Coordinates of N, CA, C and O and ligand atoms in Angstrom, one line a residue:
M217 N -5.6 23.9 25.0 CA -4.5 22.9 25.1 C -3.6 23.2 23.9 O -4.0 23.5 22.8
T218 N -2.3 23.2 24.1 CA -1.3 23.6 23.1 C -1.3 22.5 22.0 O -1.2 21.3 22.4
K219 N -1.4 22.9 20.8 CA -1.4 21.9 19.7 C 0.0 21.6 19.2 O 0.9 22.5 19.3
G220 N 0.2 20.3 18.8 CA 1.5 20.0 18.3 C 1.5 20.0 16.8 O 0.4 19.7 16.2
H221 N 2.6 20.3 16.2 CA 2.7 20.3 14.7 C 3.2 18.9 14.3 O 4.2 18.4 14.7
V222 N 2.4 18.3 13.4 CA 2.8 17.0 12.8 C 2.9 17.1 11.3 O 2.2 17.8 10.6
T223 N 3.9 16.3 10.8 CA 4.0 16.1 9.4 C 4.1 14.6 9.1 O 4.7 13.9 9.9
M224 N 3.4 14.1 8.2 CA 3.4 12.7 7.9 C 3.0 12.5 6.4 O 2.6 13.4 5.7
K225 N 3.2 11.2 6.0 CA 2.7 10.9 4.6 C 1.5 10.0 4.8 O 1.6 9.0 5.6
V226 N 0.4 10.4 4.2 CA -0.8 9.5 4.3 C -1.3 9.2 2.9 O -1.6 10.1 2.1
N227 N -1.4 7.9 2.7 CA -1.8 7.4 1.3 C -0.9 8.1 0.2 O -1.5 8.5 -0.8
G228 N 0.4 8.3 0.5 CA 1.3 8.8 -0.5 C 1.3 10.3 -0.6 O 2.2 10.9 -1.3
K229 N 0.5 11.0 0.2 CA 0.5 12.4 0.1 C 1.0 13.1 1.4 O 0.7 12.6 2.5
P230 N 1.8 14.1 1.3 CA 2.3 14.8 2.5 C 1.2 15.5 3.2 O 0.3 16.1 2.6
V231 N 1.2 15.4 4.5 CA 0.2 16.0 5.4 C 0.9 16.8 6.5 O 1.8 16.3 7.1
E232 N 0.3 18.0 6.7 CA 0.9 18.8 7.8 C -0.3 19.3 8.6 O -1.3 19.7 8.0
A233 N -0.3 19.2 9.9 CA -1.4 19.6 10.7 C -1.0 20.0 12.1 O 0.0 19.6 12.6
L234 N -2.0 20.7 12.8 CA -1.8 20.9 14.2 C -2.8 20.0 14.9 O -4.0 19.9 14.5
V235 N -2.3 19.3 15.9 CA -3.2 18.4 16.6 C -3.0 18.5 18.1 O -1.9 18.8 18.6
E236 N -4.1 18.3 18.9 CA -4.0 18.3 20.3 C -3.2 17.1 20.7 O -3.4 16.0 20.1
P237 N -2.4 17.1 21.8 CA -1.7 16.0 22.2 C -2.5 14.8 22.6 O -2.1 13.6 22.5
R238 N -3.8 15.0 23.0 CA -4.7 13.9 23.4 C -5.4 13.3 22.2 O -6.1 12.3 22.4
T239 N -5.2 13.8 21.0 CA -6.0 13.3 19.8 C -5.4 11.9 19.4 O -4.2 11.8 19.1
L240 N -6.3 10.9 19.4 CA -5.9 9.6 18.9 C -5.7 9.6 17.4 O -6.3 10.4 16.7
L241 N -4.8 8.7 16.9 CA -4.6 8.7 15.5 C -5.9 8.4 14.7 O -6.1 9.1 13.7
I242 N -6.7 7.5 15.2 CA -8.0 7.2 14.5 C -8.8 8.5 14.4 O -9.4 8.7 13.3
H243 N -8.9 9.3 15.4 CA -9.7 10.5 15.4 C -9.1 11.5 14.4 O -9.8 12.2 13.7
F244 N -7.8 11.6 14.4 CA -7.1 12.5 13.5 C -7.4 12.1 12.1 O -7.7 13.0 11.2
L245 N -7.3 10.8 11.8 CA -7.5 10.4 10.4 C -9.0 10.7 10.0 O -9.3 11.2 8.9
R246 N -9.9 10.3 10.9 CA -11.3 10.4 10.5 C -11.8 11.9 10.5 O -12.5 12.3 9.6
E247 N -11.4 12.6 11.6 CA -12.0 14.0 11.7 C -11.2 15.1 11.1 O -11.8 16.0 10.6
Q248 N -9.9 15.0 11.2 CA -9.1 16.1 10.6 C -8.8 15.8 9.1 O -8.7 16.8 8.3
L249 N -8.6 14.6 8.7 CA -8.2 14.3 7.4 C -9.4 13.8 6.6 O -9.3 13.5 5.4
S250 N -10.6 13.6 7.2 CA -11.8 13.0 6.6 C -11.6 11.7 5.9 O -12.2 11.4 4.9
L251 N -10.7 10.9 6.5 CA -10.5 9.5 6.0 C -11.3 8.6 6.9 O -10.8 8.2 8.0
T252 N -12.5 8.4 6.5 CA -13.5 7.6 7.3 C -13.5 6.1 7.1 O -14.3 5.4 7.6
G253 N -12.5 5.7 6.2 CA -12.4 4.2 6.0 C -12.1 3.5 7.3 O -12.7 2.5 7.6
P254 N -11.0 3.9 8.0 CA -10.7 3.2 9.3 C -11.9 3.5 10.2 O -12.3 4.6 10.4
H255 N -12.4 2.4 10.8 CA -13.6 2.5 11.7 C -13.2 2.4 13.1 O -12.2 1.9 13.5
I256 N -14.2 2.9 14.0 CA -14.0 2.8 15.4 C -15.0 1.7 15.9 O -16.2 2.0 15.9
G257 N -14.5 0.6 16.3 CA -15.4 -0.5 16.8 C -15.4 -0.7 18.2 O -16.3 -1.3 18.8
C258 N -14.4 -0.2 18.9 CA -14.3 -0.5 20.3 C -13.6 0.6 21.2 O -14.0 0.9 22.3
D259 N -12.5 1.2 20.6 CA -11.7 2.1 21.3 C -10.9 1.5 22.5 O -10.3 2.2 23.3
T260 N -10.9 0.2 22.5 CA -10.1 -0.5 23.6 C -9.0 -1.4 23.0 O -8.6 -2.3 23.6
S261 N -8.7 -1.2 21.7 CA -7.7 -2.0 21.0 C -8.0 -3.5 20.8 O -7.1 -4.3 20.7
H262 N -9.3 -3.8 20.8 CA -9.7 -5.2 20.7 C -10.2 -5.6 19.3 O -9.9 -6.7 18.8
C263 N -10.9 -4.7 18.6 CA -11.6 -5.1 17.4 C -10.8 -5.1 16.1 O -11.1 -5.8 15.1
G264 N -9.9 -4.2 16.0 CA -9.1 -4.1 14.7 C -9.7 -3.3 13.6 O -9.1 -3.2 12.5
A265 N -10.9 -2.8 13.8 CA -11.6 -2.0 12.8 C -10.8 -0.8 12.4 O -11.0 -0.2 11.3
C266 N -10.0 -0.3 13.3 CA -9.2 0.9 13.0 C -7.9 0.7 12.4 O -7.0 1.6 12.4
T267 N -7.6 -0.5 12.0 CA -6.2 -0.9 11.6 C -5.8 -0.1 10.4 O -6.5 0.0 9.4
V268 N -4.6 0.4 10.5 CA -3.9 1.1 9.3 C -2.5 0.5 9.2 O -2.1 -0.2 10.1
D269 N -1.9 0.8 8.1 CA -0.5 0.4 8.0 C 0.4 1.6 8.3 O 0.2 2.7 7.8
L270 N 1.3 1.4 9.2 CA 2.2 2.6 9.6 C 3.6 2.1 9.6 O 4.0 1.2 10.4
D271 N 4.4 2.7 8.7 CA 5.8 2.4 8.6 C 6.0 0.9 8.5 O 6.9 0.3 9.2
G272 N 5.2 0.2 7.7 CA 5.4 -1.2 7.5 C 4.9 -2.1 8.5 O 5.2 -3.3 8.6
K273 N 4.0 -1.6 9.4 CA 3.4 -2.5 10.4 C 1.9 -2.2 10.5 O 1.5 -1.1 10.3
S274 N 1.2 -3.3 10.8 CA -0.2 -3.1 11.1 C -0.4 -2.5 12.5 O 0.1 -3.0 13.4
V275 N -1.1 -1.4 12.5 CA -1.3 -0.6 13.8 C -2.8 -0.4 14.0 O -3.5 0.1 13.1
K276 N -3.2 -0.6 15.2 CA -4.6 -0.2 15.6 C -4.5 1.2 15.9 O -3.9 1.6 16.9
S277 N -5.1 2.1 15.1 CA -4.9 3.5 15.2 C -5.6 4.1 16.4 O -5.5 5.3 16.6
C278 N -6.4 3.3 17.1 CA -7.0 3.8 18.4 C -6.0 3.7 19.5 O -6.3 4.1 20.6
T279 N -4.9 3.0 19.3 CA -3.9 2.7 20.4 C -2.8 3.7 20.4 O -1.9 3.6 21.2
M280 N -2.8 4.7 19.5 CA -1.7 5.7 19.6 C -2.2 7.1 19.4 O -3.3 7.3 18.8
F281 N -1.4 8.1 19.8 CA -1.8 9.4 19.6 C -1.3 9.9 18.2 O -0.3 9.4 17.7
A282 N -2.0 10.8 17.7 CA -1.6 11.4 16.4 C -0.2 11.9 16.4 O 0.6 11.8 15.5
V283 N 0.2 12.6 17.5 CA 1.5 13.2 17.6 C 2.6 12.1 17.5 O 3.7 12.4 17.1
Q284 N 2.2 10.9 18.0 CA 3.2 9.8 17.9 C 3.5 9.3 16.5 O 4.4 8.6 16.2
A285 N 2.6 9.7 15.6 CA 2.7 9.3 14.2 C 3.5 10.4 13.4 O 3.6 10.3 12.2
D286 N 4.0 11.4 14.1 CA 4.8 12.4 13.4 C 5.9 11.8 12.6 O 6.7 11.0 13.1
G287 N 6.0 12.1 11.3 CA 7.0 11.6 10.5 C 6.7 10.2 9.8 O 7.5 9.7 9.1
A288 N 5.6 9.7 10.2 CA 5.3 8.3 9.7 C 4.7 8.3 8.3 O 4.3 9.3 7.7
D289 N 4.8 7.1 7.7 CA 4.2 6.8 6.4 C 3.0 5.9 6.7 O 3.1 4.8 7.1
I290 N 1.8 6.4 6.4 CA 0.6 5.7 6.8 C -0.3 5.4 5.5 O -0.4 6.2 4.6
L291 N -0.8 4.2 5.6 CA -1.7 3.8 4.5 C -3.1 3.4 5.1 O -3.1 2.6 6.1
T292 N -4.1 4.0 4.6 CA -5.5 3.6 5.0 C -6.2 2.9 3.8 O -5.6 2.9 2.7
I293 N -7.4 2.4 4.0 CA -8.1 1.8 3.0 C -8.3 2.7 1.7 O -8.3 2.2 0.6
E294 N -8.3 4.0 2.0 CA -8.5 4.9 0.9 C -7.4 4.9 -0.1 O -7.5 5.3 -1.2
G295 N -6.2 4.4 0.4 CA -5.0 4.4 -0.5 C -4.7 3.0 -1.0 O -3.6 2.9 -1.6
V296 N -5.6 2.1 -0.9 CA -5.2 0.7 -1.3 C -5.4 0.5 -2.8 O -4.6 -0.2 -3.4
A297 N -6.5 1.0 -3.3 CA -6.7 0.8 -4.8 C -5.7 1.6 -5.6 O -5.1 2.6 -5.1
A298 N -5.5 1.3 -6.8 CA -4.6 2.0 -7.7 C -5.2 3.4 -8.0 O -6.4 3.6 -7.8
A299 N -4.3 4.3 -8.4 CA -4.8 5.7 -8.6 C -5.9 5.7 -9.7 O -6.8 6.6 -9.7
D300 N -5.9 4.8 -10.6 CA -6.9 4.8 -11.7 C -8.2 4.0 -11.2 O -9.1 3.8 -12.0
G301 N -8.2 3.6 -10.0 CA -9.4 3.0 -9.4 C -9.4 1.5 -9.5 O -10.3 0.8 -9.0
T302 N -8.3 0.9 -10.1 CA -8.3 -0.6 -10.2 C -8.1 -1.1 -8.7 O -7.3 -0.6 -8.0
L303 N -9.0 -2.1 -8.4 CA -9.0 -2.6 -7.1 C -7.7 -3.4 -6.8 O -7.2 -4.1 -7.7
H304 N -7.3 -3.4 -5.6 CA -6.2 -4.2 -5.1 C -6.7 -5.7 -5.1 O -7.9 -5.9 -5.0
A305 N -5.8 -6.6 -5.3 CA -6.2 -8.0 -5.3 C -7.0 -8.4 -4.1 O -7.9 -9.2 -4.2
L306 N -6.7 -7.8 -2.9 CA -7.5 -8.1 -1.7 C -8.9 -7.6 -1.8 O -9.9 -8.2 -1.4
Q307 N -9.0 -6.4 -2.4 CA -10.4 -5.8 -2.5 C -11.2 -6.7 -3.5 O -12.4 -6.9 -3.3
E308 N -10.5 -7.1 -4.5 CA -11.2 -8.0 -5.5 C -11.5 -9.3 -4.8 O -12.6 -9.8 -5.0
G309 N -10.6 -9.8 -4.0 CA -10.9 -11.1 -3.3 C -12.1 -11.0 -2.4 O -12.9 -11.9 -2.4
F310 N -12.1 -9.9 -1.7 CA -13.3 -9.8 -0.7 C -14.6 -9.7 -1.5 O -15.6 -10.2 -1.1
R311 N -14.5 -9.0 -2.7 CA -15.8 -8.9 -3.5 C -16.1 -10.3 -4.1 O -17.3 -10.7 -4.0
E312 N -15.1 -10.9 -4.7 CA -15.4 -12.2 -5.3 C -15.8 -13.3 -4.4 O -16.6 -14.2 -4.7
M313 N -15.2 -13.3 -3.2 CA -15.4 -14.4 -2.3 C -16.4 -14.1 -1.2 O -16.6 -14.8 -0.2
H314 N -17.1 -13.0 -1.4 CA -18.1 -12.5 -0.4 C -17.5 -12.5 1.0 O -18.0 -13.0 2.0
G315 N -16.3 -11.8 1.1 CA -15.6 -11.7 2.4 C -16.2 -10.6 3.3 O -15.5 -10.3 4.3
L316 N -17.3 -10.1 3.0 CA -17.9 -9.1 3.9 C -19.4 -9.2 3.9 O -20.0 -9.6 2.9
Q317 N -20.0 -8.7 5.0 CA -21.5 -8.6 5.0 C -21.8 -7.1 5.3 O -22.0 -6.4 4.4
C318 N -21.7 -6.7 6.6 CA -22.0 -5.3 6.8 C -20.8 -4.4 6.4 O -21.0 -3.2 6.1
G319 N -19.6 -5.0 6.3 CA -18.5 -4.2 5.9 C -17.8 -3.4 6.9 O -16.7 -2.8 6.6
F320 N -18.3 -3.5 8.2 CA -17.6 -2.6 9.2 C -16.2 -3.0 9.5 O -15.3 -2.1 9.6
C321 N -15.9 -4.3 9.5 CA -14.5 -4.7 9.8 C -13.6 -4.7 8.6 O -12.4 -4.8 8.7
T322 N -14.2 -4.5 7.4 CA -13.5 -4.8 6.1 C -12.3 -3.9 5.9 O -11.2 -4.4 5.5
P323 N -12.3 -2.6 6.1 CA -11.1 -1.7 5.9 C -10.0 -2.2 6.7 O -8.8 -2.3 6.2
G324 N -10.2 -2.5 8.0 CA -9.1 -2.9 8.9 C -8.7 -4.3 8.5 O -7.5 -4.6 8.5
M325 N -9.6 -5.1 8.1 CA -9.2 -6.5 7.7 C -8.4 -6.5 6.5 O -7.4 -7.2 6.4
I326 N -8.7 -5.7 5.5 CA -7.9 -5.6 4.3 C -6.5 -5.0 4.6 O -5.5 -5.5 4.0
L327 N -6.4 -4.0 5.4 CA -5.1 -3.4 5.7 C -4.3 -4.5 6.4 O -3.1 -4.6 6.1
R328 N -4.9 -5.2 7.3 CA -4.1 -6.2 8.0 C -3.7 -7.4 7.1 O -2.5 -7.8 7.1
A329 N -4.6 -7.8 6.2 CA -4.3 -8.8 5.3 C -3.2 -8.4 4.3 O -2.3 -9.2 3.9
Q330 N -3.2 -7.1 3.9 CA -2.2 -6.7 3.0 C -0.8 -6.8 3.6 O 0.2 -7.2 3.0
R331 N -0.7 -6.4 4.9 CA 0.6 -6.5 5.6 C 1.0 -8.0 5.7 O 2.1 -8.4 5.5
L332 N 0.0 -8.8 6.1 CA 0.2 -10.2 6.2 C 0.8 -10.8 4.9 O 1.8 -11.6 4.9
L333 N 0.2 -10.5 3.8 CA 0.7 -11.0 2.5 C 2.1 -10.4 2.1 O 2.8 -11.1 1.4
Q334 N 2.4 -9.2 2.6 CA 3.7 -8.7 2.3 C 4.8 -9.5 3.1 O 5.9 -9.7 2.7
E335 N 4.4 -9.8 4.3 CA 5.3 -10.6 5.2 C 5.4 -12.1 4.8 O 6.4 -12.7 5.0
N336 N 4.3 -12.6 4.4 CA 4.2 -14.0 4.0 C 3.3 -14.2 2.8 O 2.1 -14.3 2.9
P337 N 4.0 -14.1 1.6 CA 3.2 -14.1 0.4 C 2.3 -15.3 0.1 O 1.4 -15.2 -0.7
A338 N 2.6 -16.5 0.7 CA 1.8 -17.7 0.5 C 1.5 -18.3 1.8 O 1.9 -19.4 2.1
P339 N 0.6 -17.7 2.6 CA 0.3 -18.2 3.9 C -0.6 -19.4 3.8 O -1.5 -19.5 2.9
S340 N -0.5 -20.3 4.8 CA -1.4 -21.4 4.9 C -2.7 -20.8 5.5 O -2.7 -19.7 6.0
E341 N -3.7 -21.7 5.5 CA -5.0 -21.2 6.1 C -4.8 -20.9 7.6 O -5.3 -19.9 8.1
E342 N -4.0 -21.7 8.2 CA -3.8 -21.5 9.7 C -3.0 -20.1 9.9 O -3.3 -19.4 10.8
E343 N -2.1 -19.9 9.0 CA -1.3 -18.6 9.1 C -2.2 -17.4 8.8 O -2.0 -16.4 9.5
I344 N -3.1 -17.6 7.9 CA -4.1 -16.5 7.7 C -5.0 -16.2 8.9 O -5.1 -15.1 9.4
R345 N -5.5 -17.3 9.4 CA -6.4 -17.2 10.6 C -5.6 -16.5 11.8 O -6.1 -15.7 12.5
M346 N -4.4 -17.0 12.0 CA -3.5 -16.4 13.0 C -3.3 -14.9 12.7 O -3.3 -14.0 13.6
G347 N -3.0 -14.7 11.4 CA -2.6 -13.3 11.0 C -3.7 -12.3 11.2 O -3.4 -11.1 11.5
I348 N -4.9 -12.7 11.1 CA -6.1 -11.8 11.3 C -6.7 -11.9 12.6 O -7.8 -11.4 12.8
S349 N -6.0 -12.6 13.5 CA -6.7 -12.9 14.8 C -6.9 -11.6 15.7 O -7.7 -11.7 16.6
G350 N -6.3 -10.5 15.3 CA -6.5 -9.3 16.1 C -7.6 -8.5 15.5 O -7.9 -7.4 15.9
N351 N -8.3 -9.0 14.4 CA -9.4 -8.3 13.8 C -10.7 -9.1 13.9 O -10.8 -10.2 13.5
I352 N -11.6 -8.4 14.5 CA -12.9 -9.1 14.8 C -13.9 -8.9 13.7 O -14.1 -7.7 13.3
C353 N -14.6 -9.9 13.2 CA -15.7 -9.8 12.3 C -16.9 -10.4 13.0 O -16.9 -11.5 13.4
R354 N -18.0 -9.6 13.1 CA -19.2 -10.1 13.8 C -20.2 -10.7 12.8 O -21.2 -11.2 13.3
C355 N -19.9 -10.7 11.5 CA -20.9 -11.2 10.6 C -20.5 -12.5 9.9 O -21.4 -13.3 9.7
T356 N -19.3 -12.6 9.3 CA -19.1 -13.6 8.3 C -18.7 -15.0 8.8 O -18.8 -15.9 8.0
G357 N -18.3 -15.1 10.0 CA -17.8 -16.4 10.5 C -16.4 -16.6 9.9 O -15.9 -17.8 10.1
Y358 N -15.8 -15.7 9.3 CA -14.4 -15.7 8.9 C -14.1 -16.5 7.6 O -13.1 -16.3 7.0
Q359 N -14.9 -17.6 7.4 CA -14.5 -18.5 6.3 C -14.3 -17.8 5.0 O -13.3 -18.0 4.3
N360 N -15.2 -16.9 4.6 CA -15.1 -16.2 3.4 C -14.0 -15.1 3.4 O -13.4 -14.7 2.3
I361 N -13.6 -14.6 4.6 CA -12.5 -13.7 4.7 C -11.2 -14.5 4.4 O -10.4 -14.0 3.6
V362 N -11.1 -15.7 4.9 CA -9.9 -16.5 4.6 C -9.9 -16.8 3.1 O -8.8 -16.6 2.5
K363 N -11.0 -17.1 2.5 CA -11.0 -17.4 1.1 C -10.6 -16.1 0.3 O -9.9 -16.2 -0.7
A364 N -11.1 -15.0 0.7 CA -10.7 -13.7 0.0 C -9.2 -13.5 0.1 O -8.6 -13.1 -0.9
I365 N -8.6 -13.8 1.2 CA -7.2 -13.6 1.3 C -6.4 -14.6 0.5 O -5.4 -14.3 -0.2
Q366 N -6.9 -15.8 0.5 CA -6.3 -16.9 -0.4 C -6.4 -16.5 -1.8 O -5.5 -16.7 -2.6
Y367 N -7.6 -16.0 -2.2 CA -7.8 -15.5 -3.6 C -6.7 -14.4 -4.0 O -6.1 -14.5 -5.0
A368 N -6.6 -13.5 -3.0 CA -5.6 -12.4 -3.3 C -4.2 -12.9 -3.4 O -3.4 -12.5 -4.2
A369 N -3.8 -13.8 -2.5 CA -2.5 -14.4 -2.5 C -2.2 -15.1 -3.8 O -1.1 -14.9 -4.4
A370 N -3.2 -15.9 -4.3 CA -3.0 -16.6 -5.6 C -2.9 -15.5 -6.7 O -2.0 -15.7 -7.6
K371 N -3.7 -14.5 -6.7 CA -3.6 -13.5 -7.8 C -2.2 -12.8 -7.7 O -1.6 -12.6 -8.8
I372 N -1.8 -12.4 -6.6 CA -0.5 -11.7 -6.4 C 0.6 -12.6 -6.9 O 1.6 -12.2 -7.5
N373 N 0.5 -13.9 -6.6 CA 1.6 -14.8 -6.9 C 1.5 -15.4 -8.3 O 2.3 -16.2 -8.8
G374 N 0.4 -15.0 -9.0 CA 0.2 -15.4 -10.4 C -0.1 -16.9 -10.5 O 0.3 -17.5 -11.5
V375 N -0.7 -17.5 -9.5 CA -1.1 -18.9 -9.6 C -2.7 -19.0 -9.5 O -3.3 -18.1 -9.0
P376 N -3.2 -20.0 -10.1 CA -4.7 -20.1 -10.1 C -5.2 -20.4 -8.7 O -4.6 -21.0 -7.9
F377 N -6.3 -19.7 -8.4 CA -6.9 -19.9 -7.1 C -7.9 -21.1 -7.1 O -8.7 -21.2 -8.0
Q378 N -7.6 -22.0 -6.2 CA -8.5 -23.1 -6.1 C -9.2 -23.1 -4.7 O -8.5 -23.1 -3.7
E379 N -10.5 -23.0 -4.8 CA -11.2 -22.9 -3.6 C -11.2 -24.3 -2.8 O -11.4 -25.3 -3.5
A380 N -10.8 -24.2 -1.6 CA -10.7 -25.5 -0.8 C -12.1 -26.1 -0.6 O -13.1 -25.3 -0.5
A381 N -12.2 -27.4 -0.6 CA -13.5 -28.1 -0.4 C -13.9 -27.8 1.1 O -13.1 -27.7 2.0
Q382 N -15.2 -27.6 1.3 CA -15.7 -27.3 2.6 C -15.6 -28.5 3.5 O -15.9 -29.6 3.1
Ligands
FES100 S1 -11.4 0.7 17.4 FE1 -9.3 0.3 17.5 S2 -9.2 -1.8 18.0 FE2 -11.3 -1.4 18.0
FES101 S1 -18.6 -7.9 7.7 FE1 -19.7 -7.2 9.4 S2 -18.3 -7.1 11.0 FE2 -17.2 -8.1 9.4

């Protein structure tokens, strides 16, 4: 099969590669770029485990071909922490609020939450739940994921985080 030439920016670094037209973006990221943070939970665009940020939008990377990402600017979980290893407020929030158990959904959840907070820096609980509704978590029951995102929003906005009463 003839391979297509793609160039893109991934986690701030320029990437150039040859890909088969049938290669999904998630497989390109995981297998050709060895970025295994984005996970494959379903392959049918339901679970959100493969979510990455692409040109300022949350994208389920199992829903597009790698060649369609030619020229794109992509962020995966590997690019979320600062270069010196300092965790992003969301990563810290998930750790502090126990927003994960097995962690399978977490990379996609964090990427989705990051875009959500960029679009709406102070979301209500309902807006958070709606915002992550395309990402499935089979472990946590979501309560601590919501808290983790609220923690991050407070930290980013420089206001104290107050855990809501159960
Ligand atoms: S693997 Fe992409 S949505 Fe489930
Ligand atoms: S922490 Fe296990 S699926 Fe979300």
